[in-house]
PDB file of C-alpha atoms in Angstrom:
ATOM      1  CA  SER A   1      -9.742  25.245  20.279  1.00 76.00           C
ATOM      2  CA  SER A   2      -9.910  21.755  18.848  1.00 88.00           C
ATOM      3  CA  HIS A   3     -10.857  19.710  15.794  1.00 90.00           C
ATOM      4  CA  PRO A   4     -12.185  16.358  17.087  1.00 91.00           C
ATOM      5  CA  THR A   5     -13.939  15.225  13.896  1.00 93.00           C
ATOM      6  CA  GLN A   6     -10.677  15.632  11.978  1.00 95.00           C
ATOM      7  CA  ILE A   7      -8.804  13.443  14.463  1.00 96.00           C
ATOM      8  CA  LEU A   8     -11.487  10.730  14.532  1.00 96.00           C
ATOM      9  CA  SER A   9     -11.222  10.386  10.761  1.00 96.00           C
ATOM     10  CA  ASP A  10      -7.415  10.497  10.990  1.00 98.00           C
ATOM     11  CA  ILE A  11      -7.386   7.633  13.508  1.00 98.00           C
ATOM     12  CA  PHE A  12      -9.699   5.677  11.214  1.00 97.00           C
ATOM     13  CA  THR A  13      -7.303   6.322   8.296  1.00 98.00           C
ATOM     14  CA  VAL A  14      -4.214   5.334  10.297  1.00 98.00           C
ATOM     15  CA  GLU A  15      -5.763   2.064  11.491  1.00 98.00           C
ATOM     16  CA  GLU A  16      -7.142   1.281   8.026  1.00 98.00           C
ATOM     17  CA  ILE A  17      -3.712   1.695   6.405  1.00 98.00           C
ATOM     18  CA  LYS A  18      -1.536   0.260   9.189  1.00 98.00           C
ATOM     19  CA  LYS A  19      -3.890  -2.653  10.047  1.00 98.00           C
ATOM     20  CA  LYS A  20      -3.113  -2.094  13.754  1.00 97.00           C
ATOM     21  CA  THR A  21      -4.771  -0.207  16.560  1.00 98.00           C
ATOM     22  CA  ILE A  22      -3.303   3.256  16.979  1.00 98.00           C
ATOM     23  CA  SER A  23      -2.193   2.374  20.535  1.00 98.00           C
ATOM     24  CA  LYS A  24       0.495   0.131  19.007  1.00 98.00           C
ATOM     25  CA  LEU A  25       1.865   2.889  16.744  1.00 98.00           C
ATOM     26  CA  ASN A  26       4.256   5.830  17.111  1.00 98.00           C
ATOM     27  CA  ILE A  27       2.609   9.041  15.972  1.00 98.00           C
ATOM     28  CA  THR A  28       4.464  12.274  15.251  1.00 98.00           C
ATOM     29  CA  TRP A  29       3.223  15.806  14.722  1.00 98.00           C
ATOM     30  CA  ILE A  30       5.640  18.285  13.168  1.00 98.00           C
ATOM     31  CA  GLY A  31       4.589  21.924  13.044  1.00 96.00           C
ATOM     32  CA  ASP A  32       2.424  24.472  14.747  1.00 93.00           C
ATOM     33  CA  CYS A  33       0.547  23.750  17.965  1.00 92.00           C
ATOM     34  CA  ASN A  34      -2.968  24.389  16.686  1.00 91.00           C
ATOM     35  CA  ASN A  35      -6.549  23.092  16.978  1.00 91.00           C
ATOM     36  CA  VAL A  36      -5.766  19.837  15.155  1.00 94.00           C
ATOM     37  CA  LEU A  37      -2.805  19.097  17.433  1.00 96.00           C
ATOM     38  CA  ASN A  38      -4.913  19.892  20.525  1.00 94.00           C
ATOM     39  CA  SER A  39      -7.352  17.174  19.454  1.00 96.00           C
ATOM     40  CA  LEU A  40      -4.510  14.783  18.609  1.00 97.00           C
ATOM     41  CA  ILE A  41      -3.116  15.312  22.126  1.00 97.00           C
ATOM     42  CA  SER A  42      -6.542  14.528  23.633  1.00 96.00           C
ATOM     43  CA  ALA A  43      -6.829  11.445  21.410  1.00 97.00           C
ATOM     44  CA  SER A  44      -3.375  10.262  22.495  1.00 97.00           C
ATOM     45  CA  ILE A  45      -4.702  10.084  26.075  1.00 97.00           C
ATOM     46  CA  LYS A  46      -8.046   8.501  25.125  1.00 97.00           C
ATOM     47  CA  PHE A  47      -6.513   5.891  22.764  1.00 97.00           C
ATOM     48  CA  SER A  48      -3.191   5.528  24.621  1.00 97.00           C
ATOM     49  CA  PHE A  49      -0.692   6.110  21.808  1.00 98.00           C
ATOM     50  CA  LYS A  50       2.798   7.578  21.783  1.00 98.00           C
ATOM     51  CA  LEU A  51       2.891  11.092  20.363  1.00 98.00           C
ATOM     52  CA  ASN A  52       6.022  13.034  19.500  1.00 98.00           C
ATOM     53  CA  ILE A  53       5.625  16.733  18.801  1.00 98.00           C
ATOM     54  CA  GLY A  54       8.268  18.594  16.816  1.00 98.00           C
ATOM     55  CA  CYS A  55       7.999  22.378  17.005  1.00 98.00           C
ATOM     56  CA  PRO A  56      10.080  25.471  17.764  1.00 97.00           C
ATOM     57  CA  LYS A  57      10.602  26.158  21.489  1.00 96.00           C
ATOM     58  CA  SER A  58       8.426  29.282  21.520  1.00 94.00           C
ATOM     59  CA  TYR A  59       5.520  27.387  19.892  1.00 95.00           C
ATOM     60  CA  GLU A  60       5.280  24.418  22.260  1.00 95.00           C
ATOM     61  CA  PRO A  61       1.873  23.338  23.606  1.00 94.00           C
ATOM     62  CA  ASN A  62       0.873  25.443  26.589  1.00 91.00           C
ATOM     63  CA  GLU A  63       1.917  24.447  30.099  1.00 92.00           C
ATOM     64  CA  LYS A  64      -1.661  23.803  31.265  1.00 94.00           C
ATOM     65  CA  LEU A  65      -2.195  21.259  28.471  1.00 93.00           C
ATOM     66  CA  LEU A  66       1.132  19.544  29.179  1.00 94.00           C
ATOM     67  CA  MET A  67       0.245  19.309  32.891  1.00 96.00           C
ATOM     68  CA  TRP A  68      -3.080  17.682  31.944  1.00 96.00           C
ATOM     69  CA  VAL A  69      -1.171  15.187  29.762  1.00 96.00           C
ATOM     70  CA  LYS A  70       1.175  14.358  32.642  1.00 96.00           C
ATOM     71  CA  LYS A  71      -1.726  13.957  35.090  1.00 97.00           C
ATOM     72  CA  ASN A  72      -3.395  11.526  32.667  1.00 97.00           C
ATOM     73  CA  LYS A  73      -0.178   9.525  32.113  1.00 96.00           C
ATOM     74  CA  GLY A  74       0.144  10.605  28.498  1.00 96.00           C
ATOM     75  CA  LYS A  75       2.964   9.311  26.342  1.00 96.00           C
ATOM     76  CA  ILE A  76       3.905  12.645  24.760  1.00 97.00           C
ATOM     77  CA  LYS A  77       7.373  14.003  24.101  1.00 97.00           C
ATOM     78  CA  VAL A  78       8.110  17.473  22.756  1.00 97.00           C
ATOM     79  CA  PHE A  79      11.193  18.023  20.585  1.00 98.00           C
ATOM     80  CA  ASN A  80      12.604  21.263  19.218  1.00 98.00           C
ATOM     81  CA  ASP A  81      14.072  19.275  16.332  1.00 98.00           C
ATOM     82  CA  SER A  82      11.904  17.804  13.569  1.00 98.00           C
ATOM     83  CA  LYS A  83      14.304  14.950  12.797  1.00 98.00           C
ATOM     84  CA  LYS A  84      14.482  13.802  16.435  1.00 98.00           C
ATOM     85  CA  ALA A  85      10.682  13.932  16.653  1.00 98.00           C
ATOM     86  CA  ALA A  86      10.410  11.748  13.527  1.00 98.00           C
ATOM     87  CA  ILE A  87      12.683   8.917  14.739  1.00 98.00           C
ATOM     88  CA  GLY A  88      10.828   5.588  14.689  1.00 98.00           C
ATOM     89  CA  SER A  89       7.501   7.084  13.611  1.00 98.00           C
ATOM     90  CA  ASP A  90       4.771   5.076  11.911  1.00 98.00           C
ATOM     91  CA  VAL A  91       2.815   8.216  10.998  1.00 98.00           C
ATOM     92  CA  ILE A  92       3.880  11.824  10.523  1.00 98.00           C
ATOM     93  CA  PHE A  93       1.248  14.548  10.613  1.00 98.00           C
ATOM     94  CA  THR A  94       1.500  18.223   9.841  1.00 97.00           C
ATOM     95  CA  ASP A  95      -0.794  21.148   9.114  1.00 96.00           C
ATOM     96  CA  LYS A  96      -0.496  24.668   7.754  1.00 93.00           C
ATOM     97  CA  VAL A  97       1.988  26.911   9.532  1.00 92.00           C
ATOM     98  CA  ILE A  98      -0.239  29.921   8.894  1.00 88.00           C
ATOM     99  CA  SER A  99      -3.800  28.907   9.730  1.00 79.00           C
ATOM    100  CA  MET A 100      -6.942  30.704   8.586  1.00 72.00           C
ATOM    101  CA  ASN A 101      -7.505  33.876  10.608  1.00 74.00           C
ATOM    102  CA  ASP A 102      -3.998  33.615  12.102  1.00 80.00           C
ATOM    103  CA  LYS A 103      -3.322  37.118  13.433  1.00 84.00           C
ATOM    104  CA  VAL A 104       0.467  36.840  13.514  1.00 86.00           C
ATOM    105  CA  ASN A 105       3.497  38.272  11.806  1.00 90.00           C
ATOM    106  CA  LYS A 106       3.389  35.771   8.932  1.00 90.00           C
ATOM    107  CA  SER A 107       6.956  36.238   7.677  1.00 92.00           C
ATOM    108  CA  LYS A 108       8.367  35.841  11.221  1.00 94.00           C
ATOM    109  CA  LYS A 109       6.298  32.708  11.832  1.00 94.00           C
ATOM    110  CA  LEU A 110       7.348  31.152   8.506  1.00 94.00           C
ATOM    111  CA  LYS A 111      10.998  31.885   9.395  1.00 95.00           C
ATOM    112  CA  ASP A 112      10.520  30.341  12.873  1.00 96.00           C
ATOM    113  CA  PHE A 113       9.182  27.150  11.245  1.00 96.00           C
ATOM    114  CA  LYS A 114      11.712  26.841   8.399  1.00 95.00           C
ATOM    115  CA  ASN A 115      13.366  23.828  10.113  1.00 96.00           C
ATOM    116  CA  PHE A 116      10.006  22.168  10.799  1.00 97.00           C
ATOM    117  CA  LYS A 117       9.039  21.300   7.256  1.00 97.00           C
ATOM    118  CA  VAL A 118       8.261  17.645   6.531  1.00 98.00           C
ATOM    119  CA  THR A 119      10.810  16.786   3.847  1.00 98.00           C
ATOM    120  CA  SER A 120      12.079  13.445   2.550  1.00 98.00           C
ATOM    121  CA  LYS A 121      15.072  13.895   4.917  1.00 98.00           C
ATOM    122  CA  VAL A 122      12.675  14.100   7.874  1.00 98.00           C
ATOM    123  CA  MET A 123      10.637  11.125   6.550  1.00 98.00           C
ATOM    124  CA  ASN A 124      13.878   9.096   6.382  1.00 98.00           C
ATOM    125  CA  PHE A 125      14.092   9.268  10.202  1.00 98.00           C
ATOM    126  CA  ALA A 126      10.676   7.580  10.445  1.00 98.00           C
ATOM    127  CA  LYS A 127      10.117   3.883   9.808  1.00 98.00           C
ATOM    128  CA  LYS A 128      10.488   2.733   6.200  1.00 98.00           C
ATOM    129  CA  ASP A 129       6.742   2.141   5.880  1.00 98.00           C
ATOM    130  CA  ALA A 130       5.735   5.391   7.632  1.00 98.00           C
ATOM    131  CA  ILE A 131       2.859   7.361   6.157  1.00 98.00           C
ATOM    132  CA  PHE A 132       2.389  11.107   5.822  1.00 98.00           C
ATOM    133  CA  LEU A 133      -0.923  12.820   6.656  1.00 98.00           C
ATOM    134  CA  HIS A 134      -2.101  16.429   6.303  1.00 97.00           C
ATOM    135  CA  CYS A 135      -5.670  17.663   6.852  1.00 94.00           C
ATOM    136  CA  LEU A 136      -5.349  19.948   3.779  1.00 94.00           C
ATOM    137  CA  PRO A 137      -5.147  22.385   2.135  1.00 91.00           C
ATOM    138  CA  ALA A 138      -1.362  22.236   2.140  1.00 88.00           C
ATOM    139  CA  SER A 139       1.133  25.026   1.602  1.00 86.00           C
ATOM    140  CA  ARG A 140       3.837  23.243  -0.337  1.00 86.00           C
ATOM    141  CA  GLY A 141       7.244  24.537   0.572  1.00 85.00           C
ATOM    142  CA  HIS A 142       6.063  25.836   3.966  1.00 91.00           C
ATOM    143  CA  GLU A 143       5.110  22.819   6.096  1.00 96.00           C
ATOM    144  CA  VAL A 144       5.717  20.029   3.563  1.00 97.00           C
ATOM    145  CA  SER A 145       7.875  19.534   0.492  1.00 97.00           C
ATOM    146  CA  SER A 146       6.239  18.562  -2.815  1.00 96.00           C
ATOM    147  CA  ASP A 147       8.138  15.266  -3.006  1.00 97.00           C
ATOM    148  CA  VAL A 148       6.593  14.177   0.326  1.00 98.00           C
ATOM    149  CA  ILE A 149       2.984  15.259  -0.242  1.00 97.00           C
ATOM    150  CA  ASP A 150       3.069  13.836  -3.791  1.00 97.00           C
ATOM    151  CA  GLY A 151       5.145  10.790  -2.819  1.00 97.00           C
ATOM    152  CA  LYS A 152       4.216   7.177  -2.152  1.00 97.00           C
ATOM    153  CA  GLN A 153       4.132   7.654   1.646  1.00 98.00           C
ATOM    154  CA  SER A 154       1.507  10.389   1.401  1.00 98.00           C
ATOM    155  CA  LYS A 155      -2.038   9.248   2.167  1.00 98.00           C
ATOM    156  CA  VAL A 156      -3.651  12.703   2.208  1.00 97.00           C
ATOM    157  CA  TRP A 157      -6.321  11.884  -0.417  1.00 97.00           C
ATOM    158  CA  GLN A 158      -7.402   8.698   1.367  1.00 97.00           C
ATOM    159  CA  GLN A 159      -7.436  10.760   4.583  1.00 97.00           C
ATOM    160  CA  ALA A 160      -9.650  13.431   2.951  1.00 96.00           C
ATOM    161  CA  LEU A 161     -12.070  10.849   1.539  1.00 97.00           C
ATOM    162  CA  ASN A 162     -12.318   9.072   4.905  1.00 97.00           C
ATOM    163  CA  ARG A 163     -13.181  12.374   6.574  1.00 96.00           C
ATOM    164  CA  VAL A 164     -16.411  12.523   4.534  1.00 95.00           C
ATOM    165  CA  HIS A 165     -17.508   9.034   5.623  1.00 95.00           C
ATOM    166  CA  VAL A 166     -16.463   9.321   9.266  1.00 96.00           C
ATOM    167  CA  GLN A 167     -18.185  12.691   9.636  1.00 94.00           C
ATOM    168  CA  LYS A 168     -21.366  11.299   8.048  1.00 95.00           C
ATOM    169  CA  SER A 169     -21.197   8.485  10.624  1.00 94.00           C
ATOM    170  CA  ILE A 170     -20.841  11.016  13.448  1.00 93.00           C
ATOM    171  CA  ILE A 171     -23.967  12.831  12.231  1.00 94.00           C
ATOM    172  CA  LEU A 172     -25.886   9.550  12.035  1.00 95.00           C
ATOM    173  CA  TYR A 173     -24.714   8.655  15.540  1.00 93.00           C
ATOM    174  CA  CYS A 174     -25.879  12.041  16.870  1.00 93.00           C
ATOM    175  CA  LEU A 175     -29.261  11.485  15.220  1.00 95.00           C
ATOM    176  CA  GLU A 176     -29.432   8.054  16.924  1.00 91.00           C
ATOM    177  CA  LYS A 177     -29.412   6.218  13.605  1.00 86.00           C
ATOM    178  CA  LEU A 178     -26.358   4.108  14.498  1.00 73.00           C
ATOM    179  CA  ARG A 179     -27.369   2.874  17.952  1.00 67.00           C
TER     180      ARG A 179
END
């Protein structure tokens, strides 16, 4: 599964804030390998940007997807350490550890991800001007600490607002109003 409209608005947000094309930036995802990450992986091929993924070993992207990345000369590295994944990042993304309709042992999954929370310690491994993004809603204390999501590096509200405008543009494009 994927979430392409989310990623299109995220790329718009990143480029708007960083004033650079995403291909010149280091992007990091810390957390579960879900629909949003699947689209971010696809985007990393399409827009040619470096993508670090920080997740527990047993939650890595599937082999088929990683083979596709390799075949398409993707610049993706997978780390089983959130701090290593964050080194030199311009942008750090995360999402809920327990997604809607997640049919898993929730307490086990939360325990598996306890070292993959975006905290100020993790943000300190990124560049000084790195930004934090989350597609919301967030589970504070699970995938992100309150000081990060409420801090000056967090751009989640700008990201959410941009999603409205980018998705309206996609609809207009599909209706041939933007061609």
